[in-house]
Short mmCIF file of C-alpha atoms and ligand atoms in Angstrom, two decimals:
data_model
loop_
_atom_site.label_atom_id
_atom_site.label_comp_id
_atom_site.label_asym_id
_atom_site.label_seq_id
_atom_site.Cartn_x
_atom_site.Cartn_y
_atom_site.Cartn_z
CA MET M 1 194.74 9.89 -26.68
CA LYS M 2 195.37 6.94 -24.36
CA ASP M 3 197.79 6.72 -21.47
CA ARG M 4 198.52 3.03 -21.70
CA PHE M 5 198.73 0.14 -24.08
CA ASP M 6 195.94 -2.40 -23.75
CA LEU M 7 197.41 -5.88 -23.91
CA ASP M 8 195.55 -8.87 -22.48
CA GLU M 9 198.42 -11.30 -23.05
CA VAL M 10 202.21 -11.29 -23.35
CA VAL M 11 202.65 -10.48 -27.04
CA LEU M 12 204.93 -12.20 -29.51
CA ILE M 13 207.01 -9.39 -30.94
CA GLY M 14 210.78 -9.27 -31.20
CA ARG M 15 213.68 -6.89 -31.05
CA THR M 16 217.13 -6.73 -32.61
CA LEU M 17 220.66 -6.83 -31.25
CA ALA M 18 220.93 -3.05 -31.71
CA GLU M 19 217.93 -2.60 -29.43
CA TYR M 20 219.16 -5.12 -26.85
CA CYS M 21 222.51 -3.27 -26.70
CA GLN M 22 220.61 -0.09 -25.82
CA TYR M 23 218.25 -1.68 -23.28
CA PHE M 24 220.90 -3.71 -21.49
CA GLN M 25 223.82 -1.29 -21.84
CA LEU M 26 225.81 -4.08 -23.47
CA ASP M 27 229.43 -3.76 -24.50
CA MET M 28 229.75 -6.54 -27.06
CA GLU M 29 233.54 -6.72 -26.70
CA THR M 30 233.40 -7.65 -23.03
CA LEU M 31 230.84 -10.39 -23.63
CA GLN M 32 233.01 -12.52 -25.90
CA SER M 33 234.04 -14.98 -23.21
CA GLU M 34 230.70 -15.24 -21.43
CA ARG M 35 227.75 -17.61 -21.76
CA ILE M 36 224.60 -15.51 -22.18
CA LEU M 37 220.98 -16.61 -21.71
CA ASP M 38 218.11 -14.57 -23.16
CA VAL M 39 214.96 -15.54 -21.23
CA GLY M 40 211.63 -14.86 -22.93
CA ALA M 41 213.64 -14.35 -26.12
CA GLY M 42 210.66 -15.13 -28.35
CA ILE M 43 211.16 -13.93 -31.91
CA SER M 44 214.02 -11.57 -31.04
CA SER M 45 216.99 -11.73 -33.44
CA PHE M 46 219.44 -10.96 -30.61
CA CYS M 47 220.53 -14.59 -30.24
CA GLY M 48 221.22 -15.12 -33.96
CA GLU M 49 222.87 -11.73 -34.47
CA ALA M 50 225.06 -12.11 -31.39
CA ALA M 51 226.05 -15.67 -32.37
CA ALA M 52 227.06 -14.35 -35.81
CA ARG M 53 229.47 -12.01 -33.95
CA GLY M 54 231.00 -14.92 -32.05
CA LEU M 55 229.02 -14.65 -28.82
CA ASP M 56 227.74 -17.70 -26.96
CA VAL M 57 224.00 -17.03 -26.61
CA THR M 58 221.10 -19.35 -25.82
CA ALA M 59 217.49 -18.22 -26.27
CA ALA M 60 214.79 -19.59 -23.96
CA ASP M 61 211.03 -19.23 -24.42
CA PRO M 62 207.89 -21.39 -24.05
CA ILE M 63 206.97 -20.70 -27.69
CA TYR M 64 209.79 -22.91 -28.98
CA ALA M 65 207.57 -25.89 -28.10
CA LEU M 66 205.04 -24.68 -30.69
CA PRO M 67 205.07 -25.23 -34.47
CA ILE M 68 207.16 -22.51 -36.10
CA GLU M 69 204.38 -21.79 -38.64
CA TYR M 70 202.06 -20.89 -35.74
CA VAL M 71 204.74 -18.68 -34.17
CA ALA M 72 205.34 -16.90 -37.48
CA GLN M 73 201.63 -16.22 -37.99
CA LYS M 74 200.90 -15.14 -34.43
CA SER M 75 203.86 -12.75 -34.41
CA VAL M 76 202.39 -10.90 -37.41
CA ALA M 77 198.97 -10.66 -35.76
CA ASP M 78 200.51 -9.46 -32.47
CA MET M 79 202.58 -6.81 -34.25
CA ASP M 80 199.42 -5.52 -35.94
CA LYS M 81 197.71 -5.41 -32.54
CA VAL M 82 200.57 -3.29 -31.16
CA LEU M 83 200.89 -0.99 -34.18
CA GLU M 84 197.20 -0.13 -34.24
CA GLN M 85 197.54 1.39 -30.74
CA PHE M 86 200.42 3.70 -31.65
CA PRO M 87 198.53 6.68 -32.98
CA GLU M 88 196.71 7.03 -29.65
CA THR M 89 199.66 6.27 -27.39
CA ALA M 90 202.47 7.98 -29.36
CA HIS M 91 202.79 10.76 -26.75
CA LYS M 92 204.01 8.21 -24.19
CA TYR M 93 207.12 7.56 -26.28
CA ASN M 94 210.35 9.37 -27.16
CA TRP M 95 210.78 9.28 -30.95
CA THR M 96 214.55 9.63 -31.09
CA PHE M 97 215.99 6.15 -31.60
CA TYR M 98 213.00 5.30 -33.85
CA ARG M 99 212.00 8.15 -36.15
CA ASP M 100 208.35 7.12 -36.34
CA ALA M 101 206.02 4.10 -36.28
CA ASP M 102 207.22 2.97 -39.72
CA ASP M 103 210.82 2.97 -38.52
CA LEU M 104 209.80 1.00 -35.43
CA CYS M 105 207.99 -1.46 -37.67
CA ARG M 106 211.17 -1.97 -39.73
CA TYR M 107 213.10 -2.96 -36.59
CA ARG M 108 210.36 -5.40 -35.58
CA GLN M 109 210.25 -6.96 -39.05
CA SER M 110 214.02 -7.24 -39.14
CA ALA M 111 213.97 -9.02 -35.76
CA ARG M 112 211.22 -11.38 -36.88
CA GLN M 113 212.95 -12.28 -40.13
CA GLY M 114 216.33 -12.65 -38.43
CA PHE M 115 214.81 -14.92 -35.81
CA LEU M 116 212.97 -17.13 -38.33
CA LYS M 117 216.15 -17.60 -40.38
CA ASP M 118 218.37 -18.36 -37.40
CA TYR M 119 215.79 -20.67 -35.83
CA ARG M 120 215.66 -22.67 -39.06
CA PHE M 121 219.43 -23.10 -39.40
CA HIS M 122 220.43 -23.20 -35.71
CA PRO M 123 217.54 -24.73 -33.74
CA ASP M 124 220.04 -25.83 -31.08
CA ARG M 125 220.31 -22.22 -29.87
CA TYR M 126 216.59 -22.12 -29.00
CA VAL M 127 215.49 -23.93 -25.86
CA THR M 128 211.95 -24.38 -24.56
CA ALA M 129 211.71 -22.98 -21.04
CA ALA M 130 209.29 -20.84 -19.07
CA LEU M 131 209.57 -18.75 -15.95
CA PRO M 132 209.22 -19.08 -13.06
CA GLU M 133 210.84 -22.53 -13.16
CA THR M 134 213.41 -23.71 -15.70
CA HIS M 135 215.63 -26.74 -16.14
CA PHE M 136 218.89 -24.74 -16.34
CA ARG M 137 221.70 -25.62 -13.93
CA ASP M 138 222.87 -23.39 -11.08
CA LYS M 139 225.17 -20.68 -12.51
CA GLU M 140 224.96 -22.23 -15.99
CA PHE M 141 225.20 -18.79 -17.63
CA GLY M 142 227.32 -15.75 -16.82
CA LEU M 143 224.84 -13.11 -17.90
CA VAL M 144 221.06 -13.60 -18.03
CA LEU M 145 218.88 -11.08 -19.89
CA VAL M 146 215.10 -10.61 -19.80
CA SER M 147 213.53 -8.11 -22.19
CA HIS M 148 209.88 -7.08 -22.16
CA VAL M 149 208.52 -9.99 -20.13
CA LEU M 150 208.79 -9.08 -16.43
CA PHE M 151 207.41 -5.88 -14.82
CA LEU M 152 205.85 -4.66 -18.09
CA TYR M 153 202.97 -7.12 -17.71
CA ASP M 154 202.45 -6.66 -13.97
CA HIS M 155 198.67 -6.53 -14.61
CA LEU M 156 198.82 -10.13 -15.89
CA LEU M 157 201.75 -11.70 -13.99
CA ASP M 158 201.42 -11.31 -10.23
CA TYR M 159 204.02 -10.51 -7.59
CA ASP M 160 204.57 -14.15 -6.65
CA PHE M 161 205.37 -14.96 -10.29
CA HIS M 162 207.89 -12.11 -10.38
CA LYS M 163 209.51 -13.18 -7.11
CA ARG M 164 209.87 -16.79 -8.14
CA SER M 165 211.18 -15.71 -11.54
CA VAL M 166 213.81 -13.36 -10.14
CA LEU M 167 215.00 -16.01 -7.65
CA GLU M 168 215.21 -18.50 -10.53
CA LEU M 169 217.15 -16.06 -12.72
CA GLY M 170 219.52 -15.39 -9.81
CA ARG M 171 220.08 -19.14 -9.48
CA ILE M 172 220.97 -19.58 -13.16
CA ALA M 173 223.29 -16.55 -13.48
CA SER M 174 226.84 -16.83 -12.17
CA ARG M 175 227.54 -13.13 -12.66
CA GLU M 176 224.48 -10.95 -13.28
CA VAL M 177 220.81 -10.73 -14.30
CA ARG M 178 219.55 -7.69 -16.23
CA ILE M 179 215.84 -7.03 -16.74
CA TYR M 180 214.40 -4.35 -19.01
CA PRO M 181 212.18 -2.38 -18.72
CA ILE M 182 210.97 -1.94 -15.15
CA THR M 183 207.98 0.13 -16.21
CA ASP M 184 204.43 -1.10 -16.71
CA LEU M 185 202.46 -0.49 -19.90
CA SER M 186 201.61 3.06 -18.74
CA GLY M 187 205.27 3.96 -18.35
CA ASN M 188 205.11 3.94 -14.54
CA ARG M 189 207.80 2.13 -12.56
CA SER M 190 206.34 -1.23 -11.52
CA ASN M 191 206.09 -1.37 -7.74
CA TYR M 192 207.12 -5.03 -7.91
CA LEU M 193 210.80 -4.05 -8.14
CA ASP M 194 210.75 -2.17 -4.83
CA ARG M 195 208.79 -5.02 -3.25
CA LEU M 196 211.44 -7.48 -4.44
CA ILE M 197 214.26 -5.32 -3.09
CA ALA M 198 212.54 -5.22 0.33
CA ASP M 199 211.45 -8.87 0.33
CA PRO M 200 213.35 -11.03 2.89
CA ASP M 201 213.07 -13.98 0.47
CA CYS M 202 215.32 -12.03 -1.90
CA SER M 203 217.90 -11.12 0.73
CA ASP M 204 220.56 -13.25 -1.00
CA LEU M 205 220.32 -10.95 -4.02
CA THR M 206 221.79 -7.49 -4.51
CA PHE M 207 219.83 -5.08 -6.68
CA THR M 208 221.63 -2.12 -8.22
CA THR M 209 220.25 0.19 -10.87
CA SER M 210 222.20 1.77 -13.67
CA ARG M 211 220.69 4.63 -15.59
CA GLY M 212 221.08 4.40 -19.33
CA ASN M 213 220.31 6.96 -21.98
CA PHE M 214 217.73 4.92 -23.86
CA ALA M 215 214.03 5.33 -23.16
CA PHE M 216 211.61 4.69 -25.99
CA LEU M 217 208.75 4.34 -23.53
CA LYS M 218 209.20 7.47 -21.41
CA ASN M 219 210.73 6.85 -17.93
CA SER M 220 212.34 3.58 -18.94
CA GLU M 221 216.04 4.52 -18.68
CA ASP M 222 216.66 2.45 -15.53
CA LEU M 223 218.17 -1.01 -15.73
CA PRO M 224 218.18 -3.21 -12.64
CA ARG M 225 221.26 -5.42 -12.30
CA ILE M 226 220.86 -8.35 -9.96
CA THR M 227 223.71 -10.34 -8.45
CA ARG M 228 223.99 -12.96 -5.74
CA LYS M 229 225.58 -12.01 -2.42
CA ARG M 230 226.93 -15.51 -1.83
CA THR M 231 228.71 -17.33 -4.63
C1 SAM H 301 207.16 -9.03 -25.86
S1 SAM H 301 207.95 -10.56 -26.19
C2 SAM H 301 209.64 -10.11 -25.89
C3 SAM H 301 210.58 -10.92 -26.73
C4 SAM H 301 212.03 -10.52 -26.61
N1 SAM H 301 212.51 -10.68 -25.26
C5 SAM H 301 212.23 -9.10 -27.06
O1 SAM H 301 212.33 -8.18 -26.24
O2 SAM H 301 212.24 -8.91 -28.28
C6 SAM H 301 207.53 -11.50 -24.74
C7 SAM H 301 208.01 -12.94 -24.77
O3 SAM H 301 207.82 -13.49 -23.48
C8 SAM H 301 207.53 -14.86 -23.66
N2 SAM H 301 206.94 -15.42 -22.44
C9 SAM H 301 205.63 -15.45 -22.08
N3 SAM H 301 205.50 -16.09 -20.90
C10 SAM H 301 206.74 -16.46 -20.52
C11 SAM H 301 207.24 -17.18 -19.39
N4 SAM H 301 206.43 -17.62 -18.41
N5 SAM H 301 208.58 -17.40 -19.32
C12 SAM H 301 209.40 -16.95 -20.29
N6 SAM H 301 208.97 -16.28 -21.38
C13 SAM H 301 207.65 -16.04 -21.49
C14 SAM H 301 206.59 -14.86 -24.85
O4 SAM H 301 206.49 -16.14 -25.44
C15 SAM H 301 207.25 -13.82 -25.75
O5 SAM H 301 208.14 -14.42 -26.65
#
């Protein structure tokens, strides 16, 4: 048995709208009139699925600068890399939303296929951008989401990267930034969040945490919600 996933890079796997709704405690009805930005969206199908329901979503990720054939191939290899670690790390997870590793794999494949289809027909929804510095305008989006990019990889992305990224996300969002999860790959709360909350450079931001009822990786129910004090 192993107590943490071994990942030496940010992997290219994607999640679905159903999963995003759980992570981010999203009420789709209330989001109809809002511009939403998914940062580090990768091969998630959230953007395409949400757009099909009438939502205004833009996906941002550095991979959109790469040939789509490369992205498609690498995402399969990365998924294999993740799946092969599940037998040894399964005890770190709650198997309620996903019944087992096969069920999890079906969600990941659905996200990948949904992304590839939407990317082909609606490339305008997918914008090349990378944290910690983007080209988006101040308050360009109402709600900004980041799934499985920040905090989780705190062994690869240092505190300064996280600070600059959170300040950038706070600049782009007119209403709120939500980041999920705040655990590292062992399932421990990343200490970067508490450092950000205490950091004088982040004093223009308000951090609140809402506790959800979704935690695939154990201890990952908490969702930080970040707003600006001054508008
Ligand atoms: C594990 S995937 C998560 C994808 C999606 N958010 C989801 O939850 O399904 C991590 C993503 O972060 C992206 N990424 C890596 N470095 C980044 C950066 N500096 N800024 C924004 N995204 C980045 C990767 O390209 C990849 O698509």
